[in-house]
Short mmCIF file of C-alpha atoms in Angstrom, two decimals:
data_model
loop_
_atom_site.label_atom_id
_atom_site.label_comp_id
_atom_site.label_asym_id
_atom_site.label_seq_id
_atom_site.Cartn_x
_atom_site.Cartn_y
_atom_site.Cartn_z
CA MET A 9 171.93 -10.33 -164.82
CA SER A 10 175.20 -10.01 -163.09
CA SER A 11 178.86 -9.20 -163.06
CA ASN A 12 181.80 -10.38 -160.88
CA ARG A 13 183.98 -7.85 -158.90
CA THR A 14 186.68 -8.48 -156.61
CA GLY A 15 185.23 -9.42 -153.11
CA GLU A 16 181.66 -9.02 -153.99
CA ALA A 17 178.98 -10.31 -156.47
CA VAL A 18 176.66 -7.78 -158.07
CA TYR A 19 173.22 -9.02 -158.97
CA THR A 20 169.95 -7.57 -160.08
CA ARG A 21 166.95 -7.94 -157.55
CA LEU A 22 163.34 -7.24 -158.68
CA THR A 23 161.09 -5.72 -156.02
CA GLU A 24 157.55 -6.97 -155.56
CA ASP A 25 155.86 -3.79 -156.13
CA SER A 26 158.05 -2.07 -158.66
CA ASP A 27 159.16 -3.03 -162.17
CA ASP A 28 162.52 -1.25 -161.45
CA ALA A 29 165.65 -3.28 -161.37
CA VAL A 30 168.00 -2.45 -158.28
CA GLU A 31 171.64 -3.47 -158.22
CA ILE A 32 172.72 -4.70 -155.01
CA SER A 33 176.01 -5.82 -153.70
CA ALA A 34 176.30 -8.82 -151.69
CA PRO A 35 179.15 -10.77 -150.16
CA ASP A 36 180.57 -13.24 -152.68
CA THR A 37 180.18 -16.34 -150.62
CA ARG A 38 180.38 -18.45 -153.80
CA SER A 39 181.91 -17.94 -157.21
CA GLY A 40 179.22 -16.91 -159.69
CA ASN A 41 175.89 -15.15 -159.59
CA VAL A 42 173.16 -14.45 -156.88
CA GLY A 43 169.58 -14.00 -157.74
CA ASN A 44 166.04 -14.27 -156.14
CA TYR A 45 163.44 -16.70 -157.08
CA SER A 46 161.89 -14.84 -159.88
CA ALA A 47 165.20 -14.44 -161.67
CA ALA A 48 166.09 -18.17 -160.92
CA VAL A 49 162.80 -19.39 -162.68
CA ASP A 50 163.47 -16.98 -165.72
CA ALA A 51 167.09 -18.30 -165.94
CA ALA A 52 165.75 -22.05 -165.94
CA GLY A 53 163.89 -21.30 -169.22
CA PHE A 54 160.58 -22.81 -170.22
CA GLY A 55 160.30 -26.11 -172.08
CA ARG A 56 160.13 -29.89 -171.63
CA PHE A 57 159.98 -29.87 -167.68
CA HIS A 58 157.01 -27.59 -167.82
CA ALA A 59 155.14 -29.73 -170.25
CA VAL A 60 155.90 -32.81 -168.05
CA LEU A 61 154.80 -30.97 -164.92
CA LEU A 62 151.50 -29.85 -166.69
CA LEU A 63 150.66 -33.52 -167.52
CA VAL A 64 151.64 -34.81 -164.11
CA CYS A 65 149.66 -32.07 -162.20
CA GLY A 66 146.76 -32.16 -164.92
CA TRP A 67 146.33 -35.87 -164.37
CA ALA A 68 146.17 -35.35 -160.64
CA ASN A 69 143.58 -32.54 -161.04
CA MET A 70 141.62 -34.72 -163.26
CA SER A 71 141.50 -37.49 -160.84
CA ASP A 72 139.83 -35.19 -158.33
CA THR A 73 137.31 -34.06 -160.94
CA VAL A 74 136.36 -37.68 -161.65
CA GLU A 75 135.83 -38.49 -157.98
CA ILE A 76 133.65 -35.51 -157.34
CA LEU A 77 131.32 -35.90 -160.39
CA SER A 78 130.98 -39.57 -160.45
CA VAL A 79 128.26 -39.30 -157.66
CA SER A 80 125.81 -37.49 -159.96
CA PHE A 81 126.02 -40.39 -162.51
CA LEU A 82 125.76 -43.30 -160.06
CA LEU A 83 122.93 -41.90 -157.97
CA PRO A 84 120.01 -43.34 -159.94
CA GLN A 85 121.37 -46.94 -159.99
CA ALA A 86 122.78 -46.79 -156.53
CA SER A 87 119.68 -45.22 -154.98
CA ARG A 88 117.74 -48.44 -156.41
CA ASP A 89 120.20 -51.11 -155.45
CA MET A 90 120.71 -49.72 -152.02
CA HIS A 91 117.20 -48.78 -151.23
CA ILE A 92 117.77 -45.33 -150.20
CA THR A 93 115.42 -42.47 -149.62
CA ASN A 94 115.11 -39.15 -151.34
CA THR A 95 116.60 -37.52 -148.34
CA GLU A 96 119.49 -39.99 -148.20
CA LYS A 97 120.12 -39.19 -152.07
CA GLY A 98 120.75 -35.69 -151.03
CA VAL A 99 123.23 -36.67 -148.32
CA LEU A 100 124.99 -38.83 -150.90
CA ASN A 101 125.24 -36.13 -153.35
CA SER A 102 126.67 -33.82 -150.74
CA ILE A 103 128.83 -36.09 -148.53
CA ILE A 104 132.01 -35.88 -150.77
CA PHE A 105 131.86 -31.99 -150.27
CA VAL A 106 131.66 -32.50 -146.57
CA GLY A 107 134.90 -34.52 -146.85
CA MET A 108 136.52 -32.01 -149.03
CA LEU A 109 135.61 -29.28 -146.55
CA VAL A 110 137.56 -31.11 -143.94
CA GLY A 111 140.44 -32.20 -146.14
CA GLY A 112 140.93 -28.86 -147.92
CA TYR A 113 141.88 -26.88 -144.97
CA CYS A 114 143.71 -29.60 -143.12
CA TRP A 115 145.92 -30.87 -146.11
CA GLY A 116 146.33 -27.35 -147.45
CA SER A 117 147.63 -25.84 -144.19
CA LEU A 118 149.86 -29.01 -143.76
CA ALA A 119 151.37 -28.32 -147.13
CA ASP A 120 152.73 -24.86 -146.01
CA VAL A 121 154.56 -26.68 -143.10
CA GLN A 122 155.30 -30.15 -144.45
CA GLY A 123 155.89 -29.54 -148.17
CA ARG A 124 153.79 -29.60 -151.31
CA ARG A 125 154.90 -32.89 -152.90
CA GLN A 126 154.46 -35.12 -149.89
CA VAL A 127 150.98 -33.91 -148.96
CA LEU A 128 149.90 -34.44 -152.47
CA MET A 129 150.98 -38.05 -152.46
CA TYR A 130 149.01 -38.60 -149.13
CA SER A 131 145.83 -36.94 -150.13
CA LEU A 132 145.88 -38.59 -153.60
CA SER A 133 146.41 -42.00 -151.79
CA CYS A 134 143.49 -41.29 -149.50
CA ASN A 135 141.23 -40.56 -152.42
CA ALA A 136 142.16 -43.59 -154.30
CA LEU A 137 141.98 -46.06 -151.37
CA PHE A 138 138.73 -45.04 -149.79
CA GLY A 139 137.13 -44.38 -153.30
CA PHE A 140 137.94 -48.22 -154.22
CA LEU A 141 136.62 -49.34 -150.73
CA SER A 142 133.22 -47.56 -151.29
CA SER A 143 132.72 -49.79 -154.46
CA LEU A 144 132.76 -52.86 -152.09
CA CYS A 145 130.37 -51.48 -149.43
CA GLN A 146 126.94 -53.17 -149.45
CA GLN A 147 125.34 -51.12 -146.63
CA PHE A 148 124.39 -47.47 -147.27
CA PRO A 149 126.03 -46.04 -143.94
CA VAL A 150 129.26 -47.70 -144.73
CA PHE A 151 129.23 -46.73 -148.17
CA LEU A 152 128.55 -43.08 -147.15
CA MET A 153 131.62 -43.19 -144.69
CA MET A 154 133.94 -44.35 -147.48
CA ARG A 155 132.67 -41.58 -149.81
CA PHE A 156 133.33 -39.05 -147.00
CA LEU A 157 136.85 -40.32 -146.36
CA SER A 158 137.63 -40.22 -150.17
CA GLY A 159 136.31 -36.76 -150.15
CA VAL A 160 138.83 -35.76 -147.57
CA GLY A 161 141.58 -36.89 -149.87
CA VAL A 162 140.17 -34.88 -152.89
CA GLY A 163 139.73 -31.75 -150.60
CA GLY A 164 143.54 -31.90 -149.96
CA SER A 165 144.97 -32.31 -153.35
CA ILE A 166 142.99 -29.63 -155.20
CA PRO A 167 144.55 -26.58 -153.40
CA VAL A 168 148.08 -28.21 -153.15
CA ILE A 169 148.00 -29.01 -156.80
CA PHE A 170 147.63 -25.40 -158.02
CA SER A 171 150.09 -23.89 -155.30
CA TYR A 172 152.77 -26.51 -156.33
CA PHE A 173 152.15 -26.00 -160.11
CA GLY A 174 152.17 -22.20 -159.97
CA GLU A 175 155.32 -22.05 -158.09
CA PHE A 176 157.46 -23.54 -161.06
CA GLN A 177 156.08 -20.99 -163.65
CA PRO A 178 157.64 -17.76 -165.03
CA SER A 179 155.33 -14.59 -164.30
CA ASP A 180 154.73 -14.01 -167.97
CA ARG A 181 153.51 -17.47 -168.45
CA ARG A 182 151.87 -18.40 -165.30
CA GLY A 183 148.31 -17.19 -166.15
CA ALA A 184 148.22 -19.41 -169.27
CA MET A 185 149.80 -22.27 -167.74
CA ILE A 186 147.42 -22.53 -164.49
CA SER A 187 144.63 -22.07 -166.90
CA ALA A 188 146.00 -25.00 -168.94
CA LEU A 189 146.13 -26.99 -165.77
CA ALA A 190 142.56 -26.05 -164.91
CA THR A 191 141.50 -27.46 -168.31
CA PHE A 192 142.28 -30.92 -167.05
CA TRP A 193 138.98 -30.46 -164.96
CA MET A 194 137.17 -30.57 -168.37
CA PHE A 195 139.09 -33.83 -169.33
CA GLY A 196 138.21 -35.44 -166.03
CA ASN A 197 134.54 -34.30 -166.63
CA ILE A 198 134.52 -35.86 -169.97
CA LEU A 199 136.22 -39.08 -168.80
CA THR A 200 133.63 -39.37 -165.93
CA ALA A 201 130.61 -38.92 -168.35
CA ALA A 202 132.05 -41.31 -170.84
CA LEU A 203 132.69 -43.95 -168.30
CA ALA A 204 129.28 -43.58 -166.96
CA TRP A 205 127.71 -43.82 -170.44
CA ALA A 206 129.76 -46.93 -171.22
CA VAL A 207 129.51 -48.82 -167.97
CA ILE A 208 126.39 -47.99 -165.86
CA PRO A 209 123.58 -48.78 -168.33
CA ARG A 210 125.27 -52.15 -169.23
CA GLN A 211 123.14 -54.27 -166.81
CA HIS A 212 125.03 -57.46 -167.81
CA LEU A 213 128.19 -56.21 -166.08
CA GLY A 214 128.90 -57.22 -162.45
CA PHE A 215 127.81 -60.25 -160.47
CA HIS A 216 125.68 -61.52 -157.46
CA SER A 217 127.01 -63.99 -155.10
CA PRO A 218 124.66 -66.50 -153.28
CA GLU A 219 125.88 -64.86 -149.95
CA GLY A 220 124.27 -61.63 -150.86
CA PHE A 221 127.37 -59.79 -151.91
CA SER A 222 126.66 -57.74 -155.18
CA TYR A 223 128.94 -55.90 -157.57
CA GLU A 224 126.72 -54.10 -160.01
CA SER A 225 127.69 -52.07 -163.11
CA TRP A 226 127.71 -48.74 -161.01
CA ARG A 227 130.09 -50.30 -158.45
CA ILE A 228 132.57 -51.08 -161.36
CA PHE A 229 132.29 -47.53 -162.52
CA ILE A 230 133.33 -46.37 -159.08
CA ALA A 231 136.44 -48.63 -159.04
CA LEU A 232 137.47 -47.30 -162.57
CA CYS A 233 137.18 -43.75 -161.23
CA CYS A 234 139.85 -44.53 -158.73
CA ILE A 235 142.63 -45.34 -161.27
CA PRO A 236 143.65 -41.76 -162.16
CA ALA A 237 144.13 -40.98 -158.36
CA ALA A 238 146.24 -44.06 -157.81
CA SER A 239 148.27 -43.60 -160.81
CA SER A 240 148.97 -39.95 -159.88
CA VAL A 241 150.60 -41.03 -156.62
CA LEU A 242 153.23 -43.06 -158.63
CA THR A 243 153.92 -40.02 -160.93
CA PHE A 244 154.81 -37.75 -158.06
CA LEU A 245 157.42 -40.21 -156.77
CA VAL A 246 159.70 -38.80 -159.62
CA MET A 247 158.65 -35.05 -159.31
CA PRO A 248 160.76 -32.70 -157.26
CA GLU A 249 159.52 -30.47 -154.36
CA SER A 250 158.61 -26.99 -155.02
CA PRO A 251 161.79 -24.82 -155.24
CA LYS A 252 159.96 -21.86 -154.07
CA TYR A 253 158.77 -23.61 -150.89
CA LEU A 254 162.28 -24.95 -150.16
CA LEU A 255 163.90 -21.52 -150.62
CA GLU A 256 161.33 -19.81 -148.24
CA LYS A 257 162.00 -22.56 -145.72
CA GLY A 258 165.83 -21.68 -145.87
CA LYS A 259 166.69 -24.78 -148.00
CA SER A 260 168.50 -22.63 -150.65
CA GLU A 261 171.02 -25.42 -151.78
CA GLU A 262 168.35 -27.87 -152.34
CA ALA A 263 166.12 -25.37 -154.23
CA LEU A 264 169.24 -24.50 -156.45
CA GLN A 265 169.79 -28.05 -157.17
CA ILE A 266 166.28 -28.40 -158.52
CA MET A 267 166.52 -25.32 -160.54
CA ARG A 268 169.68 -26.67 -162.20
CA LYS A 269 167.93 -29.72 -163.13
CA ILE A 270 164.93 -27.91 -164.42
CA HIS A 271 167.44 -25.84 -166.60
CA ARG A 272 168.96 -29.03 -167.92
CA TRP A 273 165.52 -30.49 -168.86
CA ASN A 274 164.68 -27.32 -170.68
CA ASN A 275 168.01 -26.93 -172.37
CA PRO A 276 169.17 -30.63 -173.27
CA THR A 277 172.09 -29.40 -174.94
CA LYS A 278 173.60 -27.83 -171.98
CA ASN A 279 174.93 -29.13 -168.69
CA GLN A 280 173.64 -28.27 -165.20
CA ASP A 281 176.84 -26.24 -164.38
CA ASP A 282 175.74 -23.97 -167.26
CA TYR A 283 172.89 -22.61 -165.04
CA PRO A 284 173.91 -18.92 -164.53
CA ILE A 285 172.85 -18.69 -160.90
CA ASN A 286 174.93 -20.03 -158.22
CA HIS A 287 173.21 -18.84 -155.10
CA LEU A 288 169.55 -18.25 -154.40
CA VAL A 289 168.11 -15.65 -151.93
CA ALA A 290 164.65 -15.52 -150.45
CA SER A 291 162.15 -13.01 -152.06
CA SER A 292 161.79 -11.09 -148.69
CA LYS A 293 163.31 -11.38 -145.18
CA GLU A 294 159.70 -11.50 -143.70
CA GLU A 295 158.80 -14.67 -145.62
CA LYS A 296 161.97 -16.32 -144.76
CA MET A 297 161.57 -15.47 -140.93
CA VAL A 298 157.98 -16.94 -140.96
CA MET A 299 159.09 -20.11 -142.74
CA THR A 300 162.23 -20.71 -140.53
CA SER A 301 162.32 -19.53 -136.87
CA ASN A 302 165.94 -19.57 -135.79
CA GLY A 303 166.93 -22.11 -138.43
CA ARG A 304 164.46 -24.71 -137.13
CA SER A 305 161.37 -25.94 -138.99
CA ALA A 306 158.08 -25.62 -137.04
CA ALA A 307 157.15 -28.86 -138.42
CA THR A 308 159.61 -30.89 -136.21
CA ASP A 309 156.92 -31.71 -133.67
CA ARG A 310 153.12 -31.90 -133.69
CA CYS A 311 152.73 -28.88 -131.47
CA GLY A 312 154.94 -26.85 -133.76
CA ARG A 313 152.83 -27.83 -136.71
CA VAL A 314 149.70 -26.74 -135.20
CA ARG A 315 151.12 -23.47 -134.15
CA ALA A 316 152.49 -22.92 -137.45
CA ILE A 317 149.08 -23.63 -139.15
CA ILE A 318 147.30 -21.35 -136.84
CA GLU A 319 149.86 -18.58 -137.46
CA THR A 320 149.55 -18.96 -141.22
CA THR A 321 145.90 -18.96 -141.16
CA SER A 322 145.79 -15.73 -139.03
CA GLN A 323 147.96 -13.86 -141.64
CA LEU A 324 144.92 -14.20 -144.08
CA PHE A 325 142.76 -12.24 -141.74
CA ARG A 326 144.97 -9.27 -140.69
CA GLY A 327 146.71 -6.43 -142.32
CA PRO A 328 146.52 -5.94 -146.15
CA GLN A 329 145.55 -9.47 -146.74
CA ILE A 330 142.21 -9.32 -144.96
CA ARG A 331 140.57 -7.31 -147.93
CA VAL A 332 141.76 -9.75 -150.47
CA THR A 333 140.75 -12.77 -148.42
CA ALA A 334 137.27 -11.45 -147.89
CA ALA A 335 136.73 -10.77 -151.53
CA MET A 336 138.05 -14.00 -152.57
CA LEU A 337 135.89 -16.00 -150.08
CA ALA A 338 132.82 -14.14 -151.11
CA ILE A 339 133.42 -14.81 -154.84
CA THR A 340 134.26 -18.60 -154.08
CA PHE A 341 131.19 -18.98 -152.29
CA CYS A 342 128.95 -17.45 -154.93
CA LEU A 343 130.44 -19.43 -157.71
CA SER A 344 130.52 -22.71 -155.76
CA PHE A 345 126.94 -22.31 -154.67
CA GLY A 346 125.69 -21.59 -158.16
CA PHE A 347 127.75 -23.97 -159.97
CA TYR A 348 127.42 -27.19 -157.88
CA GLY A 349 123.98 -26.24 -156.86
CA LEU A 350 123.08 -26.68 -160.58
CA TRP A 351 125.68 -28.99 -162.25
CA MET A 352 125.09 -31.83 -159.91
CA TRP A 353 121.44 -31.79 -160.44
CA PHE A 354 121.60 -31.72 -164.18
CA PRO A 355 120.67 -35.39 -164.49
CA GLU A 356 117.64 -34.55 -162.51
CA ILE A 357 116.72 -31.77 -164.80
CA PHE A 358 117.28 -33.92 -167.77
CA ASN A 359 114.96 -36.60 -166.24
CA ARG A 360 112.12 -33.89 -165.80
CA VAL A 361 112.39 -32.76 -169.22
CA GLU A 362 112.28 -36.44 -170.44
CA HIS A 363 109.42 -37.32 -168.54
CA ALA A 364 107.52 -34.06 -167.83
CA GLY A 365 107.98 -32.08 -170.99
CA SER A 366 110.02 -29.17 -169.28
CA ALA A 367 112.43 -28.43 -166.63
CA CYS A 368 109.63 -27.14 -164.37
CA GLY A 369 107.18 -29.95 -165.18
CA ASP A 370 105.65 -32.27 -162.65
CA TYR A 371 107.78 -35.17 -162.16
CA ASN A 372 107.39 -38.30 -160.00
CA PRO A 373 110.61 -40.16 -159.82
CA ASP A 374 108.74 -43.25 -158.33
CA SER A 375 106.42 -43.66 -161.23
CA PRO A 376 106.81 -47.02 -163.10
CA GLU A 377 107.81 -44.99 -166.35
CA SER A 378 110.60 -43.28 -164.57
CA LEU A 379 111.89 -46.40 -162.79
CA ALA A 380 111.87 -47.96 -166.27
CA ASN A 381 113.95 -45.38 -167.86
CA ASP A 382 116.51 -44.79 -165.06
CA THR A 383 119.14 -46.41 -166.93
CA ASP A 384 118.37 -44.81 -170.43
CA ASP A 385 121.29 -43.91 -172.49
CA ASN A 386 119.85 -40.28 -173.17
CA ILE A 387 120.65 -39.25 -169.45
CA TYR A 388 124.27 -40.24 -169.86
CA ARG A 389 124.57 -38.97 -173.35
CA ASP A 390 123.40 -35.55 -172.37
CA GLY A 391 125.64 -35.59 -169.52
CA PHE A 392 128.60 -36.37 -171.95
CA TYR A 393 127.61 -33.50 -174.13
CA THR A 394 127.36 -31.00 -171.29
CA SER A 395 130.94 -32.06 -170.21
CA LEU A 396 132.22 -31.34 -173.80
CA SER A 397 130.87 -27.83 -173.49
CA ASN A 398 133.92 -27.01 -171.20
CA LEU A 399 136.28 -27.31 -174.15
CA PRO A 400 135.57 -23.83 -175.74
CA GLY A 401 135.72 -22.17 -172.23
CA ASN A 402 139.07 -23.64 -171.49
CA LEU A 403 140.45 -22.65 -174.77
CA LEU A 404 139.23 -19.01 -174.30
CA THR A 405 140.79 -18.83 -170.89
CA ILE A 406 144.33 -20.07 -172.09
CA PHE A 407 144.48 -17.68 -174.91
CA LEU A 408 142.79 -14.54 -173.20
CA MET A 409 143.78 -14.90 -169.63
CA ASP A 410 146.91 -12.61 -169.89
CA ARG A 411 145.55 -10.64 -172.53
CA LEU A 412 142.30 -9.47 -171.12
CA GLY A 413 143.35 -9.81 -167.54
CA ARG A 414 141.96 -11.80 -164.50
CA LYS A 415 139.43 -9.34 -163.23
CA PHE A 416 137.65 -8.79 -166.51
CA MET A 417 137.50 -12.54 -167.23
CA LEU A 418 136.18 -13.45 -163.90
CA THR A 419 133.43 -10.59 -163.76
CA THR A 420 132.21 -11.19 -167.34
CA SER A 421 131.96 -14.97 -166.83
CA LEU A 422 130.13 -14.93 -163.50
CA ILE A 423 127.56 -12.52 -164.75
CA LEU A 424 127.05 -14.39 -168.09
CA SER A 425 126.70 -17.68 -166.16
CA GLY A 426 124.06 -16.12 -164.01
CA VAL A 427 122.06 -14.98 -167.29
CA SER A 428 122.09 -18.58 -168.70
CA VAL A 429 120.98 -20.13 -165.38
CA PHE A 430 118.08 -17.52 -165.31
CA LEU A 431 116.72 -18.79 -168.77
CA ILE A 432 116.60 -22.49 -167.91
CA TRP A 433 113.35 -22.29 -166.16
CA PHE A 434 111.54 -20.86 -169.37
CA LEU A 435 112.63 -23.87 -171.58
CA GLN A 436 110.17 -26.36 -172.65
CA THR A 437 112.16 -29.09 -174.51
CA ARG A 438 115.05 -31.37 -173.80
CA THR A 439 117.14 -29.81 -176.78
CA GLN A 440 116.68 -26.30 -175.34
CA VAL A 441 117.59 -27.45 -171.84
CA LEU A 442 120.72 -29.35 -173.21
CA ALA A 443 121.70 -26.42 -175.39
CA THR A 444 121.40 -24.06 -172.22
CA SER A 445 123.36 -26.27 -169.93
CA ILE A 446 126.15 -26.45 -172.66
CA VAL A 447 126.29 -22.56 -172.62
CA PHE A 448 126.41 -22.71 -168.87
CA GLY A 449 129.33 -25.15 -168.88
CA ALA A 450 131.39 -23.23 -171.56
CA ILE A 451 130.99 -19.91 -169.55
CA SER A 452 131.23 -21.24 -165.85
CA VAL A 453 134.45 -22.95 -166.53
CA VAL A 454 136.08 -19.56 -167.36
CA SER A 455 135.12 -18.39 -163.86
CA TRP A 456 136.65 -21.56 -162.34
CA ASN A 457 139.96 -21.33 -164.29
CA THR A 458 140.28 -17.52 -163.57
CA LEU A 459 139.65 -18.10 -159.87
CA SER A 460 142.32 -20.72 -159.83
CA VAL A 461 144.79 -18.33 -161.21
CA MET A 462 144.07 -15.62 -158.94
CA GLY A 463 144.08 -17.81 -155.95
CA VAL A 464 147.69 -18.66 -156.51
CA GLU A 465 148.80 -15.03 -157.18
CA MET A 466 146.98 -13.17 -154.47
CA TYR A 467 148.97 -14.67 -151.64
CA PRO A 468 152.66 -14.94 -150.62
CA THR A 469 154.38 -18.32 -150.46
CA ASN A 470 154.25 -18.89 -146.76
CA CYS A 471 150.50 -18.89 -146.78
CA ARG A 472 149.45 -19.75 -150.34
CA THR A 473 148.17 -23.29 -149.90
CA THR A 474 146.64 -22.40 -146.59
CA ALA A 475 144.68 -19.67 -148.32
CA LEU A 476 143.65 -22.13 -151.08
CA GLY A 477 142.78 -24.48 -148.24
CA VAL A 478 140.49 -21.85 -146.57
CA GLN A 479 138.95 -21.19 -149.87
CA SER A 480 138.37 -24.89 -150.31
CA VAL A 481 136.42 -24.97 -147.10
CA VAL A 482 134.07 -22.21 -148.28
CA ASN A 483 133.92 -23.78 -151.61
CA ARG A 484 132.65 -27.01 -150.18
CA THR A 485 130.35 -25.38 -147.68
CA ALA A 486 128.64 -23.55 -150.64
CA ALA A 487 128.58 -26.68 -152.68
CA ILE A 488 126.72 -28.64 -149.83
CA LEU A 489 124.24 -25.75 -149.29
CA GLY A 490 123.75 -25.33 -153.02
CA ASN A 491 122.99 -29.21 -153.52
CA LEU A 492 120.62 -29.35 -150.32
CA LEU A 493 118.83 -26.17 -151.01
CA PHE A 494 118.33 -27.05 -154.73
CA GLY A 495 116.75 -30.21 -153.66
CA VAL A 496 114.37 -28.61 -151.47
CA LEU A 497 113.52 -25.50 -153.50
CA ILE A 498 112.91 -27.43 -156.84
CA GLU A 499 109.96 -29.14 -155.11
CA LEU A 500 108.41 -25.66 -154.69
CA HIS A 501 108.95 -24.59 -158.13
CA CYS A 502 112.07 -24.96 -160.37
CA SER A 503 112.25 -21.14 -161.03
CA VAL A 504 113.07 -20.60 -157.18
CA PRO A 505 116.58 -22.22 -157.17
CA MET A 506 117.31 -20.84 -160.80
CA ILE A 507 116.72 -17.33 -159.69
CA LEU A 508 118.68 -17.74 -156.55
CA ILE A 509 121.51 -19.39 -158.31
CA ALA A 510 121.46 -16.68 -161.06
CA ALA A 511 121.51 -13.80 -158.37
CA MET A 512 124.48 -15.46 -156.57
CA LEU A 513 126.75 -15.84 -159.77
CA ALA A 514 126.06 -12.12 -160.53
CA VAL A 515 126.86 -10.98 -156.99
CA GLY A 516 130.16 -12.89 -157.22
CA GLY A 517 130.90 -11.00 -160.49
CA LEU A 518 130.32 -7.66 -158.92
CA VAL A 519 132.57 -8.49 -155.86
CA THR A 520 135.44 -9.28 -158.30
CA VAL A 521 136.04 -5.54 -158.74
CA LEU A 522 137.47 -5.32 -155.11
CA LEU A 523 140.39 -7.39 -155.92
CA PRO A 524 143.85 -6.02 -157.12
CA ASN A 525 145.27 -6.76 -160.60
CA THR A 526 147.79 -9.74 -160.66
CA THR A 527 148.27 -9.99 -164.36
CA ARG A 528 152.04 -10.55 -165.29
CA ILE A 529 153.16 -9.84 -161.69
CA ALA A 530 155.78 -11.92 -159.86
CA LEU A 531 154.65 -14.22 -157.39
CA LYS A 532 155.18 -12.98 -153.69
#
């Protein structure tokens, strides 16, 4: 990549919008080679470190999935034991998304100012602590508050995990690796369904004290769901900060040391001194100027942090970024509204088919027969099978993401997801509904994985997690609206929410054509 000359070092610099390599002379302040971040990542190689990173970040991503989806499984038992109304059920189903809405933007913006790794540890701790405390709450308002605070933690870790993970990946593997990270949502989904199936229907678990304190099987389920988040905090204690973030903050020496360690991990037969790059330069002067003003971090005081967050956010809505931001937010809203508006209600749909003969049959949840079957294994077994449906979609994403391209994958999966939802209200048997829900799960996960990849690739380092944080706000808002509207509209006729969700997913697929192509392009 470079050669030494007297008084100067010659290195290759890859521009962001061109595939041409340009040789630039720079003062040889150190002996050896100089390179930008893209070259540094390539020089570090790909191997053991990335495998460990995938497991660590994947486990953290899985912990968020468990916390989000656990509510849909505990709802039948919790609603009976805590004597909550149908309206309160809808609030409980949505409250974690309200917390995620708040946490997504705040934590995501802070990660662009304070650092990825530190914010991940804080948000995961928040998730685990308040999730566990919610299992102890005996009164519904307190329980609801704990679930909200747990959601604040979940909303923070999701956007930061993908930024952190993506910034370690070489451009030719980034699509497949971020897709692999997104597959851990599937594992979290399966783990949640398996835990619910194994624990909640077992009425002999738990205890009741003479003082009135109770700890039923569904509370044990909640406590078990906190273990992934708590253990994730420990794993990040041994992980490095993102070198990309450090470099754009002006901390090139720290970034270089981390890259040397990564090189050593990936090449165990070599020493750290064998790393071919001895000096890192920022990808662009503009990014470095934004991240470091006069050599001083804006994060040194609270006012500086707030100003930095506001400035970073404003970049998303001006200049060339505004078109990308508008399209990404529209797609995120459509996908989240459609997915969560249906997925969180699948147990309800399975119940309707079980007791009314079809997804659109008359169903009275307060009837003696319905109450007697609230803990029937069938509901949890169907939820488990639906969770398994994510597997083929995840495999398709990993193998086809870099071959077919992001835009094609996202457009196709969104439109096909809409078609599968539209068919549900025609179905008459539980087997038909289960089969269609499996198809929906397999296809919709492709949309989520592709959107995760594009979210990382569309924005420069200095505003990447802020952009993902803003998207998470829209994501959670849409999830809240989708859940609430589904509950209201299904009482009119189940075809109404199905048609609405199908239309939203199709619109999201059409908006995708407005986005630029990012396949195999270096991160900004």
